[in-house]
Amino acid sequence: MTVVSTNESSTEVAGLRRSPLAGRRDELAAAGVEGLRGVRLGEEPFLSQVNLRVLPASPAAAGVEQALGTILPREPNRVTGDEHDAALWLGPDEWLVVAPDGRADGIVEAARTAMADSPGSVVDVSANRTTLRLAGPTSREVLEKVCSLDLHPRAFRSGQCAQTLVGRAQVVLWQVGTEPAYRLMVRGSFADYLADLLLDAMAEFTHR
Amino acid sequence: MTSPHRLDSSVRAGRVDRTRRLRGTVDGVELSGHPGDTLASALLAEGRIVAAPSIHRGRPRGILAADCTEPNALVQLHGACPEPMLTATRVELYDGLVAESLSGVGRVGPEADTAVYDKKYVHADVVVIGAGPAGIAAALSAGRSGARVVLVDEQRELGGALLDGTERIDGHPATEWIGRAVRELVELPEVRVLTRASAVGCYEGNYLLVAEKRTDHLAEAGPQQPRQRLWHLRTQRVVLATGAHERPMVFADNDRPGIMLASAVRSYINRYAVLPGQQAVVFTTSDSAYTTALELLDAGARVPALVDTRPDPPAHLAEQVRAAGGQVYPGSAVVGTGGQERISSVRISELDEQGSLTGTPREVECDLLAVCGGWNPVVHLFSQAGGTVRWDPVVAGFLPEEPTGSLPKVVGAARGTYDLAGCLSQGLAAGAEAATTSGFRVAVPPVPPVAGDRPSTRPRPLWLVPAEEGTSEQWHTHFVDLQRDSTVADIWRALGAGMRSVEHVKRYTTISTGQDQGKTSGVNAVGVIADALMAGSPGEVGTTTHRPPYTPVPFALMAGRDRGGLHDPVRTTPMHSWHVAAGAVFEDVGQWKRARYYPRAGEDMDAAVQRECLAARTGVAMQDVSTLGRIEVVGPDAPEFLNRIYTNGFAKLPVGKARYGMMCTADGMVLDDGVSMRLAEDRYLMSTTTGGAAGVLDWLEEWLQTEWPHLGVHCTSVIEQWAAVAVVGPDSRAVVGRIAPELDVSAEAFGFMEFRDTVLRSGVPARICRVSFSGELAYEVNVPAWYGLAVWEEVAEAGADLGITPYGTETMHVLRAEKGFVIVGQDTDGTVTPLDLGMDWVVSRRKDFVGKRSFARPDTARTDRKQLVGLLPMDPQQQLPEGAHLVDPDGPRQPPVPMLGHVTSSYRSAALGRTFALALVADGRRRVGEVLCAPAGGTDIAVEVTKPIFYDEEGVRRDGRQYE
């Protein structure tokens, strides 16, 4: 997005934002359980997300890496960085740059400047998806009920991501911790469905 | 309550927990048993061997088997989870169980099944199906490698046929070996054991479906605990240790209660400590039933006759039986049975070398007949996966061919290896091999010494035991399929009708089409056919096809959690909660819920839509248009790309302006339309229809990836990055001016099809575009989605004093139709070109684009194609049904009636004060002024054909009030 940048420290404007699951914060929090068979679900709203398309190993890609101070992973489904600042491999020439709230305009600006006239694309998609965080010892078991990927630690570890279906929703699935903890980045219109689906899958562990 | 046939624990302990008693009801009669009992074993313990009468002929039937092959003892379960067509041999007894015997047909109750059924997707290196000796051995040797192993078994505990016998492994009872194996498997971190789990499907690429029963056997399950779970397993290697099913025998009156499979008798005695009869005749074609005879004798029954088709059975076996008090009749067969509700006698005749009866039959009294017609290796899953089978005359069964590639490896009884040492040895080797080829190298463990079981001698299968009188086509009580009540006479009738293929005979006789899918009848039918056709062996006849599921699976399990609210995602916009609070009626547009209209108290849809339309035409109205598809098209070649995709030009569109565009498929038919904005020299924001968004992105990617990979263009879907509010009507300028104070919204400063980036009064960054789908002055306010609700409320507040009216898709449809704006997918159907729509202005003659060449096709170029026209019913209050056909009023009314076209859109217009419609009509543009006829609901509606525009043809309203 290149809409005129606002003062992002303006809490007044930021306060007008409403994330897709804002109305369900308490419900999600209450559904979680702790302990050895625990699992928790919550929304991480407003993460900065920028979709990046650039030829890998090109001068433009190198320029972007330098400008953003991040390495664009070349191995499929890998993530560089940590859960605060990360680049997710989405395709051979496509990445999702993720950063804390309010950083999107800066990332877009820096990446476009670095890319200059080279073929490529930088698009702010921060409001396109929201992020659900599913964590806890049984979170993998919960995901295995609704996602057909191999999520065993031998196949999918912290620092890996995949574009996949969770239930019937397209999701960027990203393991962010070994607990395990996952981020599920989903388009806003599917957020309610995904929350319902995950709460339902959690029920066998949370209704003891 | 007593269980008269339960053996004293000093005779047989069995695998039931006698310290606890469970009570249920079958057919209204109380039943008691113990944990570990099936419904069938508990019934037998109380002497209740009789099942419901047979499906067609009403003949008395009894429990035949102890496993999933049972054809007779079908029950309907009542209670919290009613379920039809279960076999009593597979239902575990629990407290409060209520069952009803079924004569072959169950009922699905009217109530919804509210139990939880779910699915699980798990990947493995080695999946072992069947936890008898071979399967446990395979899981052990594979599991020790560290590979991910899943061991699946349909029983409640591991062990398979070992639980039915008295074999010894490593000097101890086999059950001890099983116990050690279970403990080891449980401790291996990467091994998962699924019990009460049936592998029901085995597919290409080592993909398996396993139906697991989790709480069926419990009187009460915890809240939210899944009753059943469907496991989707993907694995590198599959080892099938699925065992073998015993075949019954085909002879006269072979269906009486009290006739049981010999292996089932053994299972009831040893596993359940139940003695199904006191006076037992054993009828066999092979060695295995000798063990049954010995177990019967050992458990206190008499065995007045062991009838063996073989003239010289193994001497040591015959001697053992005789020594224990039994009588052996070699070279003989049971040729008939007597009895009313239960078998009371058999007739035994000697056989000659050809299998014909000889000598004088003798009658022997009994209350149990244990039969063994031989064994069928369970090759169902192997066949499902694509494996082929061959007839093996030595083991007298269809065996799996040696698998190639990644086909499942078959071990143990499933490949005709019936001795324990052979099963263990094959299992250990196959498990190690499967792990090794999966990347987990491991050595084959040594085979432990075993006792109590040894390789069998050759059987003498007898597919059809002759009756004492008549010929085969008259043998109406030689049952082949007990569940379908099909007999030898039925097979002969099929053969007499000219059928030879077993597939045809199966369908003609319905053999093996029951709930059991012919587990006890399929191969016997092949044998009877082979016998009748005088084929050399059943192998010459061939087998029927094994299809999933191996055992029945409830529909509820296949549906899993995809029910109710989780059946399909419901997509909502950021403003959805506002629409709900405002009382909107919603419409499904794909997966989206869109507000259709906002009725006020007492309003129906017509009234609400009239009011909303009037507001948009005379004041100001607002609509949530967030669902429109949006794609950012970026790159140096983006202008050229859009020029090729759209029928009209986009390369010369100036930055800051927008343009309506239409795209066609390669055959020149309308695919989608929308307004695209040029954000920068190398950057467009394309919009698509709500329903077409995903398809258009796929379409763009297809051309970019397969035809024009050299174009430097990237497409990014940004549908949900944005929320959008359409502010429509003559007063929209005032409203937008209020919310966007930094913007000069005058007609001179902000022209039609231009857009501006600005900051709203609230501080929200917005992109505002002057675009109109109603013909009125209109603005589309786009903001990042998370501001959607706030900005919607901001617009509503800013227009409150002007009576700003929220409107839905129905009003949008009316407004656009009054202007003759088409909706792709409503006024088009994939057979309509832009020219058919009269939209020549959107088709460039100077550049090439996808679909252009097709316009030169003779059929596409002809001038009398169906074209978009307007229709005005002669009665201005009569509304045409959408879809109504249009015919010549003077034409014939008897079929075939020539159809001239059909109504695509039809509404009641507030602005026109009448009804109107859009239609596709053959040669329509030349018919303007003609009167056509729409036969609808038994009457003819006369309509005048008009140009497809009804309102403000000059387009003066687009810029709003002239005085502003």
mmCIF file of N, CA, C and O in Angstrom, chain A residues 1-4 6 13 16-18 46 53 93 112 120 122-128 141 144-145 147-150 152 154 168 187-190 193 200 203-204 207, chain B residues 118-121 123 146 148 190 223-225 229 440 561-562 567 569-572 591-592 634 683 714-715 718 720-722 763 765-767 784 786-787 789-790:
data_model
loop_
_atom_site.group_PDB
_atom_site.id
_atom_site.type_symbol
_atom_site.label_atom_id
_atom_site.label_comp_id
_atom_site.label_asym_id
_atom_site.label_seq_id
_atom_site.Cartn_x
_atom_site.Cartn_y
_atom_site.Cartn_z
ATOM 1 N N MET A 1 0.847 -1.196 0.000
ATOM 2 C CA MET A 1 0.000 0.000 0.000
ATOM 3 C C MET A 1 0.870 1.230 0.000
ATOM 4 O O MET A 1 1.903 1.279 0.643
ATOM 5 N N THR A 2 0.478 2.199 -0.729
ATOM 6 C CA THR A 2 1.261 3.428 -0.757
ATOM 7 C C THR A 2 0.401 4.611 -0.357
ATOM 8 O O THR A 2 0.660 5.736 -0.707
ATOM 9 N N VAL A 3 -0.658 4.284 0.350
ATOM 10 C CA VAL A 3 -1.489 5.371 0.862
ATOM 11 C C VAL A 3 -0.615 6.256 1.728
ATOM 12 O O VAL A 3 0.288 5.780 2.408
ATOM 13 N N VAL A 4 -0.894 7.562 1.645
ATOM 14 C CA VAL A 4 -0.109 8.546 2.386
ATOM 15 C C VAL A 4 0.167 8.055 3.805
ATOM 16 O O VAL A 4 -0.743 7.671 4.529
ATOM 17 N N THR A 6 0.855 7.849 7.598
ATOM 18 C CA THR A 6 0.420 8.649 8.737
ATOM 19 C C THR A 6 1.473 8.574 9.811
ATOM 20 O O THR A 6 2.404 7.766 9.740
ATOM 21 N N VAL A 13 -5.165 7.319 16.078
ATOM 22 C CA VAL A 13 -5.550 6.637 14.835
ATOM 23 C C VAL A 13 -5.428 5.128 15.014
ATOM 24 O O VAL A 13 -6.316 4.371 14.640
ATOM 25 N N LEU A 16 -8.249 3.324 16.336
ATOM 26 C CA LEU A 16 -9.422 3.092 15.492
ATOM 27 C C LEU A 16 -9.376 1.732 14.813
ATOM 28 O O LEU A 16 -10.349 1.296 14.218
ATOM 29 N N ARG A 17 -8.208 1.098 14.899
ATOM 30 C CA ARG A 17 -8.088 -0.197 14.226
ATOM 31 C C ARG A 17 -8.815 -1.276 15.008
ATOM 32 O O ARG A 17 -8.898 -1.222 16.231
ATOM 33 N N ARG A 18 -9.307 -2.217 14.279
ATOM 34 C CA ARG A 18 -9.978 -3.335 14.934
ATOM 35 C C ARG A 18 -9.534 -4.592 14.198
ATOM 36 O O ARG A 18 -9.725 -4.730 12.983
ATOM 37 N N PHE A 46 -2.181 -7.036 13.985
ATOM 38 C CA PHE A 46 -1.446 -5.875 13.453
ATOM 39 C C PHE A 46 0.035 -6.107 13.193
ATOM 40 O O PHE A 46 0.809 -5.160 13.170
ATOM 41 N N ARG A 53 8.441 -9.767 -3.936
ATOM 42 C CA ARG A 53 8.733 -10.610 -5.089
ATOM 43 C C ARG A 53 9.997 -10.072 -5.745
ATOM 44 O O ARG A 53 10.033 -8.915 -6.164
ATOM 45 N N ASP A 93 10.609 -17.076 -5.687
ATOM 46 C CA ASP A 93 10.920 -15.647 -5.776
ATOM 47 C C ASP A 93 9.960 -14.822 -4.925
ATOM 48 O O ASP A 93 9.647 -13.694 -5.238
ATOM 49 N N ARG A 112 11.535 -0.894 -1.789
ATOM 50 C CA ARG A 112 11.316 -0.331 -3.129
ATOM 51 C C ARG A 112 12.518 0.504 -3.560
ATOM 52 O O ARG A 112 12.941 0.442 -4.714
ATOM 53 N N GLY A 120 10.281 -6.654 -9.930
ATOM 54 C CA GLY A 120 9.988 -7.131 -8.584
ATOM 55 C C GLY A 120 8.795 -6.381 -8.055
ATOM 56 O O GLY A 120 8.219 -5.528 -8.722
ATOM 57 N N VAL A 122 6.829 -5.033 -4.239
ATOM 58 C CA VAL A 122 6.785 -4.896 -2.784
ATOM 59 C C VAL A 122 5.393 -4.407 -2.434
ATOM 60 O O VAL A 122 4.992 -3.332 -2.868
ATOM 61 N N VAL A 123 4.643 -5.209 -1.698
ATOM 62 C CA VAL A 123 3.261 -4.837 -1.407
ATOM 63 C C VAL A 123 2.981 -5.023 0.080
ATOM 64 O O VAL A 123 3.259 -6.084 0.645
ATOM 65 N N ASP A 124 2.432 -3.967 0.689
ATOM 66 C CA ASP A 124 2.037 -4.055 2.100
ATOM 67 C C ASP A 124 0.790 -4.923 2.205
ATOM 68 O O ASP A 124 -0.241 -4.628 1.610
ATOM 69 N N VAL A 125 0.893 -6.006 2.938
ATOM 70 C CA VAL A 125 -0.264 -6.879 3.137
ATOM 71 C C VAL A 125 -0.564 -7.047 4.630
ATOM 72 O O VAL A 125 -1.159 -8.035 5.047
ATOM 73 N N SER A 126 -0.166 -6.051 5.413
ATOM 74 C CA SER A 126 -0.323 -6.174 6.872
ATOM 75 C C SER A 126 -1.772 -6.367 7.290
ATOM 76 O O SER A 126 -2.069 -7.145 8.200
ATOM 77 N N ALA A 127 -2.669 -5.630 6.627
ATOM 78 C CA ALA A 127 -4.078 -5.729 7.015
ATOM 79 C C ALA A 127 -4.777 -6.877 6.306
ATOM 80 O O ALA A 127 -5.933 -7.172 6.575
ATOM 81 N N ASN A 128 -4.061 -7.515 5.372
ATOM 82 C CA ASN A 128 -4.653 -8.605 4.592
ATOM 83 C C ASN A 128 -4.895 -9.835 5.457
ATOM 84 O O ASN A 128 -5.885 -10.523 5.302
ATOM 85 N N GLU A 141 -0.677 -31.772 18.164
ATOM 86 C CA GLU A 141 -1.786 -32.737 18.051
ATOM 87 C C GLU A 141 -3.060 -32.047 17.587
ATOM 88 O O GLU A 141 -3.845 -32.616 16.827
ATOM 89 N N GLU A 144 -2.702 -31.398 13.869
ATOM 90 C CA GLU A 144 -2.779 -32.628 13.074
ATOM 91 C C GLU A 144 -4.221 -33.048 12.789
ATOM 92 O O GLU A 144 -4.465 -33.887 11.935
ATOM 93 N N LYS A 145 -5.160 -32.466 13.519
ATOM 94 C CA LYS A 145 -6.567 -32.794 13.260
ATOM 95 C C LYS A 145 -7.134 -31.993 12.101
ATOM 96 O O LYS A 145 -8.191 -32.340 11.563
ATOM 97 N N CYS A 147 -4.889 -30.224 9.662
ATOM 98 C CA CYS A 147 -3.885 -29.887 8.647
ATOM 99 C C CYS A 147 -3.184 -31.179 8.230
ATOM 100 O O CYS A 147 -2.742 -31.952 9.076
ATOM 101 N N SER A 148 -3.086 -31.415 6.932
ATOM 102 C CA SER A 148 -2.572 -32.701 6.473
ATOM 103 C C SER A 148 -1.053 -32.716 6.302
ATOM 104 O O SER A 148 -0.500 -33.726 5.912
ATOM 105 N N LEU A 149 -0.377 -31.627 6.605
ATOM 106 C CA LEU A 149 1.083 -31.625 6.481
ATOM 107 C C LEU A 149 1.726 -32.504 7.556
ATOM 108 O O LEU A 149 1.146 -32.734 8.611
ATOM 109 N N ASP A 150 2.940 -32.933 7.261
ATOM 110 C CA ASP A 150 3.728 -33.665 8.252
ATOM 111 C C ASP A 150 4.353 -32.644 9.204
ATOM 112 O O ASP A 150 5.273 -31.920 8.830
ATOM 113 N N HIS A 152 5.592 -33.461 12.249
ATOM 114 C CA HIS A 152 6.535 -34.110 13.160
ATOM 115 C C HIS A 152 7.853 -33.321 13.153
ATOM 116 O O HIS A 152 8.266 -32.837 12.110
ATOM 117 N N ARG A 154 10.738 -34.110 12.938
ATOM 118 C CA ARG A 154 11.720 -34.510 11.922
ATOM 119 C C ARG A 154 11.433 -33.852 10.580
ATOM 120 O O ARG A 154 12.295 -33.807 9.705
ATOM 121 N N ARG A 168 -10.476 -25.584 5.897
ATOM 122 C CA ARG A 168 -10.710 -25.124 4.529
ATOM 123 C C ARG A 168 -10.199 -23.708 4.318
ATOM 124 O O ARG A 168 -10.635 -23.024 3.397
ATOM 125 N N ARG A 187 -6.232 -14.807 6.170
ATOM 126 C CA ARG A 187 -6.953 -13.616 5.721
ATOM 127 C C ARG A 187 -8.088 -13.297 6.691
ATOM 128 O O ARG A 187 -8.728 -14.203 7.239
ATOM 129 N N GLY A 188 -8.290 -12.017 6.888
ATOM 130 C CA GLY A 188 -9.215 -11.551 7.907
ATOM 131 C C GLY A 188 -10.590 -12.182 7.827
ATOM 132 O O GLY A 188 -11.193 -12.526 8.848
ATOM 133 N N SER A 189 -11.089 -12.367 6.615
ATOM 134 C CA SER A 189 -12.460 -12.882 6.477
ATOM 135 C C SER A 189 -12.563 -14.335 6.927
ATOM 136 O O SER A 189 -13.652 -14.819 7.203
ATOM 137 N N PHE A 190 -11.437 -15.030 6.995
ATOM 138 C CA PHE A 190 -11.449 -16.430 7.422
ATOM 139 C C PHE A 190 -11.115 -16.579 8.906
ATOM 140 O O PHE A 190 -11.050 -17.698 9.414
ATOM 141 N N TYR A 193 -13.708 -18.300 11.162
ATOM 142 C CA TYR A 193 -13.777 -19.732 10.844
ATOM 143 C C TYR A 193 -12.574 -20.465 11.431
ATOM 144 O O TYR A 193 -12.718 -21.524 12.058
ATOM 145 N N ASP A 200 -12.489 -25.886 18.241
ATOM 146 C CA ASP A 200 -13.144 -27.193 18.166
ATOM 147 C C ASP A 200 -12.113 -28.319 18.273
ATOM 148 O O ASP A 200 -12.320 -29.313 18.959
ATOM 149 N N ALA A 203 -10.846 -28.876 21.763
ATOM 150 C CA ALA A 203 -11.827 -29.202 22.802
ATOM 151 C C ALA A 203 -11.495 -30.490 23.553
ATOM 152 O O ALA A 203 -11.708 -30.582 24.758
ATOM 153 N N GLU A 204 -10.967 -31.501 22.854
ATOM 154 C CA GLU A 204 -10.706 -32.760 23.555
ATOM 155 C C GLU A 204 -9.631 -32.592 24.631
ATOM 156 O O GLU A 204 -9.575 -33.379 25.569
ATOM 157 N N HIS A 207 -11.470 -29.743 27.507
ATOM 158 C CA HIS A 207 -12.686 -30.117 28.236
ATOM 159 C C HIS A 207 -12.465 -31.418 28.991
ATOM 160 O O HIS A 207 -13.169 -32.375 28.801
ATOM 161 N N ASP B 118 -13.911 -37.098 14.420
ATOM 162 C CA ASP B 118 -12.911 -36.187 13.869
ATOM 163 C C ASP B 118 -11.872 -36.948 13.062
ATOM 164 O O ASP B 118 -12.008 -38.156 12.823
ATOM 165 N N LYS B 119 -10.886 -36.214 12.585
ATOM 166 C CA LYS B 119 -9.866 -36.807 11.722
ATOM 167 C C LYS B 119 -8.491 -36.443 12.239
ATOM 168 O O LYS B 119 -8.343 -35.524 13.024
ATOM 169 N N LYS B 120 -7.541 -37.182 11.787
ATOM 170 C CA LYS B 120 -6.172 -36.913 12.195
ATOM 171 C C LYS B 120 -5.268 -37.262 11.023
ATOM 172 O O LYS B 120 -5.448 -38.303 10.395
ATOM 173 N N TYR B 121 -4.326 -36.387 10.760
ATOM 174 C CA TYR B 121 -3.406 -36.588 9.639
ATOM 175 C C TYR B 121 -2.024 -36.869 10.213
ATOM 176 O O TYR B 121 -1.440 -36.000 10.876
ATOM 177 N N HIS B 123 1.890 -38.765 9.547
ATOM 178 C CA HIS B 123 2.863 -39.301 8.594
ATOM 179 C C HIS B 123 3.785 -40.265 9.320
ATOM 180 O O HIS B 123 4.088 -40.074 10.495
ATOM 181 N N GLY B 146 14.109 -46.848 15.273
ATOM 182 C CA GLY B 146 13.893 -45.417 15.473
ATOM 183 C C GLY B 146 12.968 -44.813 14.441
ATOM 184 O O GLY B 146 12.629 -43.629 14.512
ATOM 185 N N ARG B 148 9.547 -43.919 12.442
ATOM 186 C CA ARG B 148 8.189 -43.646 12.895
ATOM 187 C C ARG B 148 7.305 -44.805 12.438
ATOM 188 O O ARG B 148 7.162 -45.059 11.245
ATOM 189 N N GLU B 190 8.778 -43.265 19.019
ATOM 190 C CA GLU B 190 8.242 -42.975 17.691
ATOM 191 C C GLU B 190 7.248 -44.029 17.207
ATOM 192 O O GLU B 190 6.901 -44.063 16.039
ATOM 193 N N PRO B 223 -16.686 -35.254 28.069
ATOM 194 C CA PRO B 223 -17.202 -34.251 27.143
ATOM 195 C C PRO B 223 -16.186 -33.957 26.038
ATOM 196 O O PRO B 223 -14.990 -33.925 26.288
ATOM 197 N N GLN B 224 -16.681 -33.773 24.853
ATOM 198 C CA GLN B 224 -15.847 -33.405 23.703
ATOM 199 C C GLN B 224 -14.851 -34.485 23.309
ATOM 200 O O GLN B 224 -13.951 -34.237 22.524
ATOM 201 N N GLN B 225 -14.985 -35.691 23.884
ATOM 202 C CA GLN B 225 -14.063 -36.747 23.469
ATOM 203 C C GLN B 225 -14.577 -37.378 22.183
ATOM 204 O O GLN B 225 -15.736 -37.781 22.113
ATOM 205 N N ARG B 229 -12.506 -41.712 15.200
ATOM 206 C CA ARG B 229 -11.528 -40.842 14.539
ATOM 207 C C ARG B 229 -11.072 -41.515 13.255
ATOM 208 O O ARG B 229 -10.757 -42.707 13.244
ATOM 209 N N PHE B 440 16.141 -46.084 7.960
ATOM 210 C CA PHE B 440 16.483 -46.416 9.339
ATOM 211 C C PHE B 440 17.029 -47.836 9.365
ATOM 212 O O PHE B 440 16.313 -48.806 9.601
ATOM 213 N N ARG B 561 -15.558 -33.252 11.357
ATOM 214 C CA ARG B 561 -16.030 -31.999 11.950
ATOM 215 C C ARG B 561 -16.570 -31.040 10.887
ATOM 216 O O ARG B 561 -16.965 -29.920 11.220
ATOM 217 N N ASP B 562 -16.562 -31.459 9.618
ATOM 218 C CA ASP B 562 -17.040 -30.564 8.546
ATOM 219 C C ASP B 562 -18.559 -30.534 8.539
ATOM 220 O O ASP B 562 -19.203 -30.899 7.544
ATOM 221 N N HIS B 567 -18.768 -26.523 8.305
ATOM 222 C CA HIS B 567 -18.909 -27.197 7.016
ATOM 223 C C HIS B 567 -18.184 -26.440 5.914
ATOM 224 O O HIS B 567 -17.529 -27.018 5.063
ATOM 225 N N PRO B 569 -16.213 -22.359 5.347
ATOM 226 C CA PRO B 569 -15.950 -21.075 5.989
ATOM 227 C C PRO B 569 -17.004 -20.038 5.591
ATOM 228 O O PRO B 569 -17.426 -19.986 4.439
ATOM 229 N N VAL B 570 -17.405 -19.258 6.564
ATOM 230 C CA VAL B 570 -18.255 -18.102 6.290
ATOM 231 C C VAL B 570 -17.342 -16.883 6.360
ATOM 232 O O VAL B 570 -16.757 -16.601 7.399
ATOM 233 N N ARG B 571 -17.186 -16.193 5.222
ATOM 234 C CA ARG B 571 -16.286 -15.039 5.187
ATOM 235 C C ARG B 571 -17.083 -13.765 5.475
ATOM 236 O O ARG B 571 -18.161 -13.570 4.916
ATOM 237 N N THR B 572 -16.528 -12.953 6.319
ATOM 238 C CA THR B 572 -17.207 -11.712 6.663
ATOM 239 C C THR B 572 -16.245 -10.544 6.511
ATOM 240 O O THR B 572 -15.025 -10.709 6.602
ATOM 241 N N GLN B 591 -18.326 -17.725 -0.571
ATOM 242 C CA GLN B 591 -18.279 -17.977 0.872
ATOM 243 C C GLN B 591 -18.595 -16.718 1.679
ATOM 244 O O GLN B 591 -18.712 -16.772 2.897
ATOM 245 N N TRP B 592 -18.709 -15.595 0.993
ATOM 246 C CA TRP B 592 -18.971 -14.327 1.690
ATOM 247 C C TRP B 592 -20.419 -14.242 2.140
ATOM 248 O O TRP B 592 -21.328 -14.686 1.454
ATOM 249 N N VAL B 634 2.240 -5.517 -10.587
ATOM 250 C CA VAL B 634 3.415 -4.664 -10.451
ATOM 251 C C VAL B 634 4.524 -5.144 -11.363
ATOM 252 O O VAL B 634 4.739 -6.348 -11.500
ATOM 253 N N ARG B 683 2.624 0.105 -11.693
ATOM 254 C CA ARG B 683 1.843 -0.453 -10.602
ATOM 255 C C ARG B 683 0.357 -0.149 -10.809
ATOM 256 O O ARG B 683 -0.023 1.008 -10.929
ATOM 257 N N HIS B 714 4.460 -9.028 -11.485
ATOM 258 C CA HIS B 714 4.088 -9.841 -10.332
ATOM 259 C C HIS B 714 2.698 -9.447 -9.873
ATOM 260 O O HIS B 714 2.346 -8.270 -9.879
ATOM 261 N N CYS B 715 1.929 -10.447 -9.492
ATOM 262 C CA CYS B 715 0.563 -10.210 -9.028
ATOM 263 C C CYS B 715 0.471 -10.584 -7.543
ATOM 264 O O CYS B 715 0.941 -11.648 -7.144
ATOM 265 N N VAL B 718 -4.633 -8.652 -2.789
ATOM 266 C CA VAL B 718 -4.735 -7.744 -1.637
ATOM 267 C C VAL B 718 -6.206 -7.507 -1.281
ATOM 268 O O VAL B 718 -6.560 -6.469 -0.730
ATOM 269 N N GLU B 720 -8.067 -8.509 1.026
ATOM 270 C CA GLU B 720 -8.440 -8.243 2.406
ATOM 271 C C GLU B 720 -7.516 -7.238 3.072
ATOM 272 O O GLU B 720 -7.628 -6.988 4.267
ATOM 273 N N GLN B 721 -6.585 -6.700 2.275
ATOM 274 C CA GLN B 721 -5.821 -5.564 2.790
ATOM 275 C C GLN B 721 -6.747 -4.358 2.952
ATOM 276 O O GLN B 721 -6.520 -3.492 3.771
ATOM 277 N N TRP B 722 -7.804 -4.350 2.144
ATOM 278 C CA TRP B 722 -8.660 -3.168 2.059
ATOM 279 C C TRP B 722 -10.080 -3.447 2.534
ATOM 280 O O TRP B 722 -10.635 -4.503 2.297
ATOM 281 N N GLY B 763 -7.969 10.818 10.769
ATOM 282 C CA GLY B 763 -6.555 10.473 10.764
ATOM 283 C C GLY B 763 -6.261 9.198 9.998
ATOM 284 O O GLY B 763 -5.105 8.815 9.822
ATOM 285 N N PRO B 765 -5.578 6.883 6.956
ATOM 286 C CA PRO B 765 -5.159 7.051 5.556
ATOM 287 C C PRO B 765 -6.147 6.346 4.632
ATOM 288 O O PRO B 765 -6.579 5.233 4.930
ATOM 289 N N ALA B 766 -6.504 7.018 3.536
ATOM 290 C CA ALA B 766 -7.519 6.437 2.654
ATOM 291 C C ALA B 766 -7.183 6.712 1.201
ATOM 292 O O ALA B 766 -6.457 7.648 0.873
ATOM 293 N N ARG B 767 -7.702 5.840 0.364
ATOM 294 C CA ARG B 767 -7.629 6.076 -1.077
ATOM 295 C C ARG B 767 -9.078 6.176 -1.548
ATOM 296 O O ARG B 767 -9.863 5.249 -1.349
ATOM 297 N N PRO B 784 -7.165 0.631 4.857
ATOM 298 C CA PRO B 784 -6.683 -0.671 5.347
ATOM 299 C C PRO B 784 -7.775 -1.343 6.175
ATOM 300 O O PRO B 784 -8.465 -0.690 6.945
ATOM 301 N N TRP B 786 -8.294 -2.989 8.734
ATOM 302 C CA TRP B 786 -8.560 -2.891 10.171
ATOM 303 C C TRP B 786 -9.245 -1.572 10.546
ATOM 304 O O TRP B 786 -9.741 -1.433 11.650
ATOM 305 N N TYR B 787 -9.222 -0.580 9.612
ATOM 306 C CA TYR B 787 -9.963 0.648 9.853
ATOM 307 C C TYR B 787 -11.398 0.564 9.315
ATOM 308 O O TYR B 787 -12.144 1.526 9.394
ATOM 309 N N LEU B 789 -14.308 -0.797 9.977
ATOM 310 C CA LEU B 789 -15.492 -0.537 10.792
ATOM 311 C C LEU B 789 -15.534 0.932 11.220
ATOM 312 O O LEU B 789 -16.581 1.590 11.142
ATOM 313 N N ALA B 790 -14.362 1.463 11.634
ATOM 314 C CA ALA B 790 -14.317 2.848 12.101
ATOM 315 C C ALA B 790 -14.709 3.808 10.978
ATOM 316 O O ALA B 790 -15.461 4.771 11.186
#
